[in-house]
Amino acid sequence: MLLRDVVEAPRLSFRVLLEPDGALDRPVRRALTTDLLEPSRYLSGGELVLTGLNWRRSPGDSETFIASLVEGGAIALAAGDALLGNVPD
């Protein structure tokens, strides 16, 4: 399944905030839900990572979290906004 198929599924109500060239044409191998600050050890590459942002205590945590996703080979991040009211930059 391509990331585009997931994002465009009407029942999921995803809103794309940032889309690097060709990102939506990446294949999704699996989805992983996490609220760990550094989840890279649980990633094997090709994941759509879903998070409620519970790991975020300060703005610096975002950099740590994203670096861990990159290290683990995640292809996309989906974040809920219920905890913070929005998805931080």
mmCIF file of C-alpha atoms in Angstrom:
data_model
loop_
_atom_site.group_PDB
_atom_site.id
_atom_site.type_symbol
_atom_site.label_atom_id
_atom_site.label_comp_id
_atom_site.label_asym_id
_atom_site.label_seq_id
_atom_site.Cartn_x
_atom_site.Cartn_y
_atom_site.Cartn_z
ATOM 1 C CA MET A 1 0.000 0.000 0.000
ATOM 2 C CA LEU A 2 1.283 3.482 -0.796
ATOM 3 C CA LEU A 3 1.275 6.288 1.726
ATOM 4 C CA ARG A 4 -1.031 8.148 -0.682
ATOM 5 C CA ASP A 5 -3.663 5.396 -0.260
ATOM 6 C CA VAL A 6 -3.588 5.861 3.506
ATOM 7 C CA VAL A 7 -3.688 9.665 3.421
ATOM 8 C CA GLU A 8 -6.522 9.773 0.891
ATOM 9 C CA ALA A 9 -8.757 7.271 2.742
ATOM 10 C CA PRO A 10 -11.797 9.435 3.604
ATOM 11 C CA ARG A 11 -12.622 7.704 6.890
ATOM 12 C CA LEU A 12 -9.165 8.414 8.316
ATOM 13 C CA SER A 13 -9.361 12.220 7.958
ATOM 14 C CA PHE A 14 -5.624 12.767 7.527
ATOM 15 C CA ARG A 15 -4.351 16.265 6.753
ATOM 16 C CA VAL A 16 -0.904 16.511 5.151
ATOM 17 C CA LEU A 17 1.199 19.222 6.822
ATOM 18 C CA LEU A 18 4.492 18.633 5.010
ATOM 19 C CA GLU A 19 5.068 16.614 1.877
ATOM 20 C CA PRO A 20 8.587 16.259 0.484
ATOM 21 C CA ASP A 21 8.673 15.442 -3.243
ATOM 22 C CA GLY A 22 7.413 11.924 -3.885
ATOM 23 C CA ALA A 23 6.707 11.191 -0.228
ATOM 24 C CA LEU A 24 3.124 10.062 -0.848
ATOM 25 C CA ASP A 25 4.336 7.475 -3.351
ATOM 26 C CA ARG A 26 6.397 5.593 -0.752
ATOM 27 C CA PRO A 27 5.212 2.102 0.154
ATOM 28 C CA VAL A 28 4.030 1.590 3.738
ATOM 29 C CA ARG A 29 5.320 -1.710 5.148
ATOM 30 C CA ARG A 30 3.466 -1.414 8.455
ATOM 31 C CA ALA A 31 2.069 1.063 10.954
ATOM 32 C CA LEU A 32 3.465 1.517 14.442
ATOM 33 C CA THR A 33 1.818 3.411 17.283
ATOM 34 C CA THR A 34 4.210 4.903 19.828
ATOM 35 C CA ASP A 35 4.607 7.625 22.388
ATOM 36 C CA LEU A 36 8.231 6.786 23.178
ATOM 37 C CA LEU A 37 10.668 9.678 22.769
ATOM 38 C CA GLU A 38 13.174 7.460 20.945
ATOM 39 C CA PRO A 39 11.350 4.622 19.151
ATOM 40 C CA SER A 40 14.072 3.739 16.597
ATOM 41 C CA ARG A 41 14.765 0.317 18.157
ATOM 42 C CA TYR A 42 11.197 -0.733 17.282
ATOM 43 C CA LEU A 43 11.434 0.347 13.634
ATOM 44 C CA SER A 44 12.717 -1.779 10.779
ATOM 45 C CA GLY A 45 12.118 0.683 7.934
ATOM 46 C CA GLY A 46 9.061 1.625 5.919
ATOM 47 C CA GLU A 47 6.774 2.415 8.846
ATOM 48 C CA LEU A 48 4.013 4.950 9.138
ATOM 49 C CA VAL A 49 4.438 6.060 12.762
ATOM 50 C CA LEU A 50 1.307 7.153 14.638
ATOM 51 C CA THR A 51 1.666 9.177 17.815
ATOM 52 C CA GLY A 52 -0.430 11.109 20.293
ATOM 53 C CA LEU A 53 2.563 13.365 21.095
ATOM 54 C CA ASN A 54 2.723 12.229 24.736
ATOM 55 C CA TRP A 55 6.521 12.078 24.415
ATOM 56 C CA ARG A 56 6.736 15.871 23.847
ATOM 57 C CA ARG A 57 7.601 17.770 27.012
ATOM 58 C CA SER A 58 9.618 20.594 25.398
ATOM 59 C CA PRO A 59 10.327 21.845 21.857
ATOM 60 C CA GLY A 60 13.709 20.078 21.883
ATOM 61 C CA ASP A 61 11.952 16.734 22.210
ATOM 62 C CA SER A 62 10.637 17.098 18.657
ATOM 63 C CA GLU A 63 14.167 17.049 17.265
ATOM 64 C CA THR A 64 15.019 13.937 19.302
ATOM 65 C CA PHE A 65 11.850 12.151 18.223
ATOM 66 C CA ILE A 66 12.249 12.947 14.518
ATOM 67 C CA ALA A 67 15.936 11.976 14.557
ATOM 68 C CA SER A 68 14.936 8.618 16.038
ATOM 69 C CA LEU A 69 12.328 8.084 13.298
ATOM 70 C CA VAL A 70 14.883 8.884 10.610
ATOM 71 C CA GLU A 71 17.422 6.536 12.217
ATOM 72 C CA GLY A 72 14.835 3.752 12.273
ATOM 73 C CA GLY A 73 13.806 4.273 8.632
ATOM 74 C CA ALA A 74 10.226 5.468 9.164
ATOM 75 C CA ILE A 75 8.652 6.919 6.017
ATOM 76 C CA ALA A 76 5.967 9.095 7.586
ATOM 77 C CA LEU A 77 4.596 10.431 10.849
ATOM 78 C CA ALA A 78 0.937 10.892 11.733
ATOM 79 C CA ALA A 79 0.306 12.897 14.887
ATOM 80 C CA GLY A 80 -2.897 13.456 16.802
ATOM 81 C CA ASP A 81 -3.649 16.889 18.189
ATOM 82 C CA ALA A 82 -5.888 16.003 21.149
ATOM 83 C CA LEU A 83 -3.145 16.418 23.768
ATOM 84 C CA LEU A 84 -1.636 19.717 22.603
ATOM 85 C CA GLY A 85 -4.490 21.127 20.537
ATOM 86 C CA ASN A 86 -2.296 21.270 17.443
ATOM 87 C CA VAL A 87 0.670 19.539 15.835
ATOM 88 C CA PRO A 88 3.823 21.550 16.644
ATOM 89 C CA ASP A 89 6.200 22.665 13.876
#
